[in-house]
Amino acid sequence: MTIEAIAVDIDGTITDEKRQICISAIEALRKAESKGIPTIIVTGNVVNYAYATEVLIGCSGGLVAENGGVVFKEGENNNAVETLVERAFVTSAEEHLKDKLGDKFDKHASHDNMYRLTETVFYKTLDIKELEDALKDFKYLDELEIYDSGFALHITDKRVNKGTSLKYLCERNGINMENVMAIGDSQNDEDFLKQAGYKIAVANAEDKLKDISTYTCENMFGDGVAEAIEKFAL
């Protein structure tokens, strides 16, 4: 088994239910980096949060943020964040939802939406069915994807996802997707696990993700990440 890169989600994968990064995951990822195996952060989070995570852990593979809407890798694209999709459909959906949801829009909208370049996010204090119902008559509904990341509800442009953008970043860096180990826990991780040769679900992952995985960890969260890295990469 040859692992050229590790692609890993943040929330619910290297972090626990309180969004605290597990020390075991940090140590394992750093060991992989010391062996020349880069880690790529693949997340629904905003790019600045993803970049801070990358720097603090010591990952060198770059990052995919906003569920595929944004990629970044130091030394590439003149060190600028690259957006892979225009925001027109999502912005139009925002206006539609403001009309449909009224005061609920601002009440449940994520505080970090001001930093998001390609998507709109709501806290899970808003029921996903209410969000879906509010969008039923949106004229560009077929252009959107709604993800439940386990921590938030994301409205994204369906032309990109974690998988397409991970593939784009890997191909640009000469990494064969068959030799990528992808690790995740939730619905929005399915796309990038499907692109990778080695599909890993941590023990706390949704059943649907476990069903498509080549290996399901015995341990949850970051301990599961460490387990997979120790078993397959080190």
Coordinates of N, CA and C in Angstrom, one line a residue, residues 32-200:
A32 N 3.3 11.4 10.0 CA 3.1 11.2 8.5 C 3.9 12.3 7.7
E33 N 3.8 13.5 8.2 CA 4.5 14.6 7.5 C 6.0 14.4 7.6
S34 N 6.5 13.9 8.7 CA 7.9 13.6 8.8 C 8.4 12.5 7.9
K35 N 7.5 11.7 7.5 CA 7.8 10.6 6.5 C 7.6 11.1 5.1
G36 N 7.3 12.3 4.9 CA 7.1 12.9 3.6 C 5.7 12.7 3.0
I37 N 4.7 12.4 3.9 CA 3.3 12.2 3.4 C 2.6 13.5 3.8
P38 N 2.2 14.3 2.9 CA 1.6 15.6 3.2 C 0.1 15.4 3.6
T39 N -0.4 16.2 4.5 CA -1.8 16.2 4.8 C -2.5 17.4 4.2
I40 N -3.7 17.1 3.6 CA -4.5 18.1 3.0 C -5.8 18.2 3.9
I41 N -6.0 19.4 4.3 CA -7.2 19.7 5.1 C -8.4 19.9 4.2
V42 N -9.5 19.1 4.4 CA -10.7 19.2 3.5 C -11.9 19.4 4.4
T43 N -12.5 20.6 4.3 CA -13.4 21.0 5.3 C -14.6 21.9 4.8
G44 N -15.6 22.0 5.5 CA -16.7 22.9 5.2 C -16.5 24.3 5.9
N45 N -15.4 24.4 6.6 CA -15.1 25.6 7.4 C -14.6 26.7 6.4
V46 N -14.6 27.9 6.9 CA -14.0 29.0 6.2 C -12.5 28.8 6.0
V47 N -11.9 29.5 5.0 CA -10.5 29.2 4.7 C -9.6 29.7 5.8
N48 N -9.9 30.8 6.5 CA -9.0 31.2 7.5 C -8.9 30.3 8.7
Y49 N -10.0 29.7 9.0 CA -10.1 28.6 10.1 C -9.3 27.4 9.6
A50 N -9.5 27.0 8.4 CA -8.8 25.8 7.9 C -7.3 26.1 7.8
Y51 N -6.9 27.3 7.4 CA -5.5 27.6 7.3 C -4.8 27.6 8.7
A52 N -5.5 28.2 9.7 CA -5.0 28.2 11.0 C -4.8 26.7 11.5
T53 N -5.7 25.9 11.2 CA -5.6 24.5 11.6 C -4.4 23.8 10.9
E54 N -4.3 24.1 9.7 CA -3.2 23.5 8.9 C -1.8 24.0 9.5
V55 N -1.7 25.2 9.8 CA -0.4 25.8 10.3 C -0.1 25.2 11.7
L56 N -1.1 25.2 12.6 CA -0.9 24.7 13.9 C -0.5 23.3 14.0
I57 N -1.1 22.5 13.1 CA -0.8 21.0 13.1 C 0.6 20.8 12.4
G58 N 0.8 21.6 11.3 CA 2.0 21.4 10.6 C 1.8 20.7 9.3
C59 N 0.6 20.9 8.7 CA 0.3 20.2 7.4 C 0.8 20.9 6.2
S60 N 1.2 20.2 5.2 CA 1.9 20.9 4.1 C 1.2 20.7 2.7
G61 N 0.1 19.9 2.7 CA -0.5 19.6 1.4 C -1.5 20.6 0.9
G62 N -1.8 21.6 1.6 CA -2.8 22.6 1.2 C -4.1 22.3 1.8
L63 N -5.2 23.0 1.3 CA -6.5 22.9 1.9 C -7.6 23.1 0.9
V64 N -8.7 22.4 1.2 CA -10.0 22.6 0.5 C -11.0 23.1 1.6
A65 N -11.6 24.3 1.4 CA -12.5 24.8 2.3 C -13.9 25.1 1.7
E66 N -14.8 25.4 2.6 CA -16.2 25.7 2.1 C -16.8 24.6 1.2
N67 N -16.5 23.4 1.6 CA -17.1 22.2 0.9 C -16.7 22.2 -0.6
G68 N -15.5 22.7 -0.9 CA -15.0 22.6 -2.2 C -15.0 23.9 -3.0
G69 N -15.6 24.9 -2.4 CA -15.7 26.2 -3.1 C -14.3 26.9 -3.1
V70 N -13.4 26.6 -2.2 CA -12.2 27.3 -2.1 C -11.0 26.4 -1.9
V71 N -9.9 26.6 -2.6 CA -8.7 25.9 -2.3 C -7.5 26.9 -2.1
F72 N -6.5 26.4 -1.3 CA -5.3 27.2 -1.1 C -4.1 26.3 -0.8
K73 N -3.0 26.6 -1.4 CA -1.8 26.0 -1.0 C -0.6 27.0 -1.1
E74 N 0.2 27.1 -0.1 CA 1.3 28.0 -0.1 C 2.2 27.7 -1.3
G75 N 2.6 28.8 -1.9 CA 3.5 28.7 -3.1 C 2.8 28.5 -4.4
E76 N 1.5 28.4 -4.4 CA 0.7 28.2 -5.6 C -0.3 29.4 -5.8
N77 N -0.7 29.7 -7.0 CA -1.6 30.7 -7.3 C -1.2 32.1 -6.7
N78 N 0.1 32.3 -6.7 CA 0.7 33.6 -6.2 C 0.3 33.7 -4.7
N79 N 0.2 32.6 -4.0 CA -0.2 32.6 -2.6 C -1.5 33.2 -2.3
A80 N -2.4 33.2 -3.3 CA -3.7 33.7 -3.1 C -4.8 32.6 -3.0
V81 N -5.8 32.8 -2.2 CA -6.9 31.9 -2.1 C -7.6 31.8 -3.4
E82 N -7.9 30.6 -3.9 CA -8.6 30.4 -5.2 C -10.0 30.0 -5.0
T83 N -11.0 30.7 -5.5 CA -12.4 30.3 -5.5 C -12.7 29.6 -6.8
L84 N -13.3 28.5 -6.6 CA -13.5 27.6 -7.8 C -14.9 27.7 -8.4
V85 N -15.8 28.6 -7.8 CA -17.1 28.7 -8.3 C -17.6 30.1 -8.0
E86 N -18.4 30.7 -8.9 CA -19.0 32.0 -8.6 C -20.1 31.8 -7.6
R87 N -20.5 32.9 -6.9 CA -21.4 32.8 -5.8 C -22.8 33.2 -6.2
A88 N -23.1 33.4 -7.5 CA -24.4 34.0 -7.9 C -25.6 33.2 -7.4
F89 N -25.6 31.9 -7.6 CA -26.7 31.1 -7.2 C -27.0 31.1 -5.7
V90 N -25.9 31.0 -4.9 CA -25.9 31.1 -3.5 C -26.4 32.4 -3.0
T91 N -25.9 33.5 -3.6 CA -26.4 34.8 -3.2 C -27.9 35.0 -3.5
S92 N -28.3 34.5 -4.6 CA -29.7 34.6 -4.9 C -30.6 33.8 -4.0
A93 N -30.0 32.6 -3.5 CA -30.7 31.8 -2.5 C -30.8 32.5 -1.2
E94 N -29.8 33.2 -0.8 CA -29.8 34.0 0.4 C -31.0 35.0 0.4
E95 N -31.1 35.7 -0.7 CA -32.2 36.7 -0.8 C -33.6 36.1 -0.8
H96 N -33.7 34.9 -1.4 CA -34.9 34.1 -1.3 C -35.2 33.7 0.1
L97 N -34.2 33.3 0.8 CA -34.4 32.8 2.2 C -34.7 33.9 3.2
K98 N -34.1 35.1 2.9 CA -34.4 36.3 3.8 C -35.9 36.6 3.7
D99 N -36.5 36.5 2.5 CA -37.9 36.7 2.3 C -38.8 35.6 2.9
K100 N -38.3 34.4 2.8 CA -39.1 33.3 3.3 C -39.0 33.1 4.8
L101 N -37.8 33.3 5.3 CA -37.6 33.0 6.7 C -37.8 34.2 7.6
G102 N -37.7 35.4 7.0 CA -37.9 36.6 7.8 C -36.8 36.7 8.9
D103 N -37.2 37.0 10.1 CA -36.3 37.2 11.2 C -35.5 35.9 11.5
K104 N -36.0 34.8 11.1 CA -35.3 33.5 11.4 C -34.0 33.4 10.6
F105 N -33.9 34.1 9.5 CA -32.7 34.1 8.7 C -31.5 34.6 9.6
D106 N -31.6 35.8 10.1 CA -30.5 36.4 10.9 C -30.3 35.6 12.2
K107 N -31.4 35.1 12.8 CA -31.3 34.4 14.0 C -30.5 33.1 13.9
H108 N -30.6 32.4 12.8 CA -30.0 31.1 12.6 C -28.7 31.1 11.7
A109 N -28.5 32.2 11.0 CA -27.4 32.3 10.1 C -26.1 32.3 10.8
S110 N -25.1 31.6 10.3 CA -23.8 31.5 11.0 C -23.1 32.8 11.1
H111 N -22.4 33.0 12.2 CA -21.7 34.3 12.4 C -20.5 34.5 11.4
D112 N -20.1 33.3 10.8 CA -18.9 33.4 9.9 C -19.3 33.6 8.4
N113 N -20.6 33.8 8.1 CA -21.0 34.0 6.7 C -20.3 35.2 6.1
M114 N -19.9 36.2 6.9 CA -19.3 37.3 6.3 C -17.9 37.0 5.7
Y115 N -17.3 35.9 6.1 CA -16.0 35.5 5.6 C -16.1 34.4 4.5
R116 N -17.3 33.9 4.3 CA -17.5 32.8 3.3 C -17.5 33.4 1.9
L117 N -16.8 32.8 1.0 CA -16.6 33.3 -0.4 C -17.6 32.6 -1.3
T118 N -18.1 31.4 -1.0 CA -18.9 30.6 -2.0 C -20.1 30.0 -1.4
E119 N -20.4 30.0 -0.1 CA -21.5 29.3 0.4 C -22.2 30.1 1.6
T120 N -23.4 29.7 1.9 CA -24.1 30.3 3.1 C -24.4 29.2 4.1
V121 N -24.2 29.5 5.4 CA -24.3 28.4 6.4 C -25.3 28.9 7.5
F122 N -26.0 27.9 8.0 CA -26.9 28.1 9.1 C -26.6 27.2 10.3
Y123 N -26.7 27.7 11.5 CA -26.6 26.8 12.6 C -27.7 25.7 12.6
K124 N -27.4 24.6 13.3 CA -28.4 23.6 13.3 C -29.6 23.9 14.3
T125 N -29.6 25.1 14.8 CA -30.8 25.5 15.5 C -32.0 25.7 14.6
L126 N -31.6 25.8 13.3 CA -32.7 25.8 12.2 C -32.8 24.3 11.7
D127 N -34.1 23.9 11.7 CA -34.3 22.5 11.2 C -34.1 22.4 9.7
I128 N -33.4 21.4 9.3 CA -33.1 21.2 7.9 C -34.3 21.2 7.0
K129 N -35.4 20.6 7.5 CA -36.6 20.5 6.8 C -37.2 21.9 6.5
E130 N -37.1 22.8 7.5 CA -37.6 24.1 7.3 C -36.8 24.9 6.3
L131 N -35.5 24.6 6.3 CA -34.6 25.2 5.2 C -35.0 24.7 3.9
E132 N -35.2 23.4 3.8 CA -35.5 22.8 2.5 C -36.9 23.2 2.0
D133 N -37.8 23.4 2.9 CA -39.2 23.8 2.5 C -39.1 25.3 2.0
A134 N -38.3 26.1 2.6 CA -38.2 27.5 2.2 C -37.6 27.6 0.9
L135 N -36.8 26.6 0.4 CA -36.2 26.7 -0.9 C -36.9 25.9 -2.0
K136 N -38.1 25.3 -1.6 CA -38.8 24.5 -2.6 C -39.1 25.3 -3.9
D137 N -39.5 26.5 -3.7 CA -39.9 27.3 -4.9 C -38.8 28.2 -5.4
F138 N -37.6 28.0 -5.0 CA -36.5 28.8 -5.5 C -36.1 28.4 -6.9
K139 N -36.0 29.3 -7.8 CA -35.9 29.0 -9.2 C -34.6 28.3 -9.6
Y140 N -33.6 28.5 -8.8 CA -32.3 27.8 -9.1 C -32.0 26.7 -8.1
L141 N -33.0 26.1 -7.6 CA -32.8 25.0 -6.6 C -32.0 23.9 -7.1
D142 N -32.1 23.6 -8.4 CA -31.3 22.5 -9.0 C -29.8 22.8 -9.1
E143 N -29.5 24.0 -8.8 CA -28.1 24.4 -8.9 C -27.4 24.3 -7.5
L144 N -28.2 24.0 -6.5 CA -27.7 24.0 -5.2 C -27.5 22.6 -4.5
E145 N -26.7 22.5 -3.5 CA -26.6 21.3 -2.7 C -26.8 21.8 -1.2
I146 N -27.5 21.1 -0.4 CA -27.6 21.4 1.0 C -27.0 20.2 1.8
Y147 N -26.0 20.6 2.6 CA -25.2 19.6 3.3 C -25.5 19.8 4.8
D148 N -25.6 18.7 5.5 CA -25.6 18.7 7.0 C -24.2 18.1 7.4
S149 N -23.4 19.0 7.9 CA -22.0 18.6 8.3 C -22.0 18.0 9.6
G150 N -23.1 17.9 10.3 CA -23.1 17.5 11.7 C -23.0 18.6 12.7
F151 N -22.5 19.7 12.2 CA -22.3 20.9 13.1 C -23.1 22.1 12.5
A152 N -23.4 22.1 11.2 CA -24.1 23.2 10.6 C -24.8 22.7 9.3
L153 N -25.6 23.6 8.7 CA -26.3 23.3 7.4 C -25.7 24.3 6.4
H154 N -25.2 23.7 5.3 CA -24.4 24.4 4.3 C -25.2 24.5 3.0
I155 N -25.4 25.6 2.4 CA -25.9 25.8 1.1 C -24.8 26.1 0.1
T156 N -24.5 25.2 -0.8 CA -23.4 25.3 -1.7 C -23.8 25.2 -3.2
D157 N -23.0 25.6 -4.0 CA -23.2 25.5 -5.5 C -22.8 24.0 -5.8
K158 N -23.7 23.3 -6.5 CA -23.4 21.9 -6.7 C -22.4 21.6 -7.8
R159 N -21.9 22.6 -8.4 CA -20.8 22.4 -9.4 C -19.5 22.0 -8.7
V160 N -19.3 22.3 -7.4 CA -18.1 21.9 -6.7 C -18.5 21.2 -5.5
N161 N -17.6 20.3 -5.0 CA -17.8 19.7 -3.7 C -16.4 19.3 -3.2
K162 N -16.3 18.7 -2.0 CA -15.0 18.4 -1.4 C -14.2 17.5 -2.4
G163 N -14.9 16.6 -3.1 CA -14.2 15.6 -3.9 C -13.6 16.2 -5.2
T164 N -14.4 17.1 -5.9 CA -13.9 17.7 -7.1 C -12.7 18.6 -6.8
S165 N -12.8 19.3 -5.7 CA -11.7 20.3 -5.4 C -10.5 19.6 -4.8
L166 N -10.7 18.5 -4.1 CA -9.5 17.7 -3.7 C -8.8 17.1 -4.9
K167 N -9.5 16.6 -5.8 CA -8.9 16.0 -7.0 C -8.2 17.1 -7.8
Y168 N -8.8 18.3 -7.9 CA -8.1 19.4 -8.6 C -6.8 19.8 -7.9
L169 N -6.8 19.8 -6.6 CA -5.6 20.2 -5.9 C -4.5 19.1 -6.0
C170 N -4.9 17.9 -5.9 CA -4.0 16.7 -6.0 C -3.4 16.6 -7.4
E171 N -4.2 16.7 -8.4 CA -3.7 16.7 -9.8 C -2.7 17.8 -10.1
R172 N -3.0 18.9 -9.5 CA -2.0 20.1 -9.7 C -0.7 19.8 -9.1
N173 N -0.7 18.9 -8.1 CA 0.5 18.6 -7.3 C 1.1 17.2 -7.7
G174 N 0.6 16.6 -8.7 CA 1.1 15.3 -9.1 C 0.8 14.2 -8.2
I175 N -0.3 14.3 -7.4 CA -0.6 13.2 -6.5 C -1.8 12.3 -7.1
N176 N -1.5 11.1 -7.2 CA -2.5 10.1 -7.7 C -3.6 9.9 -6.7
M177 N -4.9 10.1 -7.1 CA -6.0 10.0 -6.2 C -6.1 8.6 -5.6
E178 N -5.6 7.6 -6.4 CA -5.7 6.2 -5.9 C -4.8 6.0 -4.7
N179 N -3.8 6.9 -4.5 CA -2.9 6.8 -3.4 C -3.2 7.8 -2.3
V180 N -4.4 8.3 -2.3 CA -4.8 9.3 -1.3 C -5.6 8.5 -0.2
M181 N -5.3 8.8 1.0 CA -6.2 8.2 2.1 C -7.0 9.4 2.6
A182 N -8.4 9.2 2.5 CA -9.3 10.2 2.9 C -10.0 9.8 4.1
I183 N -10.1 10.7 5.1 CA -10.7 10.4 6.4 C -11.8 11.4 6.7
G184 N -13.0 10.9 7.1 CA -14.1 11.8 7.4 C -15.1 11.1 8.3
D185 N -16.2 11.9 8.6 CA -17.2 11.5 9.5 C -18.7 11.7 9.1
S186 N -18.9 12.7 8.1 CA -20.3 13.1 7.9 C -20.7 13.1 6.4
Q187 N -21.9 13.5 6.2 CA -22.5 13.6 4.9 C -21.7 14.3 3.9
N188 N -21.1 15.5 4.3 CA -20.4 16.3 3.3 C -19.0 15.8 3.0
D189 N -18.6 14.6 3.7 CA -17.3 14.0 3.4 C -17.4 12.9 2.3
E190 N -18.7 12.5 2.0 CA -18.9 11.4 1.1 C -18.2 11.7 -0.3
D191 N -18.3 12.9 -0.8 CA -17.8 13.2 -2.1 C -16.3 13.0 -2.2
F192 N -15.5 13.5 -1.1 CA -14.1 13.3 -1.2 C -13.6 11.9 -0.9
L193 N -14.3 11.2 -0.1 CA -14.0 9.8 0.2 C -14.1 9.0 -1.1
K194 N -15.2 9.3 -1.9 CA -15.4 8.5 -3.1 C -14.3 8.8 -4.1
Q195 N -13.6 9.9 -4.1 CA -12.5 10.2 -5.0 C -11.2 9.5 -4.6
A196 N -11.1 9.1 -3.4 CA -9.8 8.6 -2.9 C -9.7 7.1 -3.0
G197 N -8.5 6.6 -3.1 CA -8.2 5.2 -3.2 C -8.5 4.5 -1.9
Y198 N -8.2 5.2 -0.8 CA -8.4 4.6 0.6 C -9.4 5.5 1.3
K199 N -10.5 4.9 1.6 CA -11.7 5.6 2.2 C -11.8 5.2 3.6
I200 N -11.6 6.1 4.6 CA -11.6 5.8 6.0 C -12.7 6.6 6.7

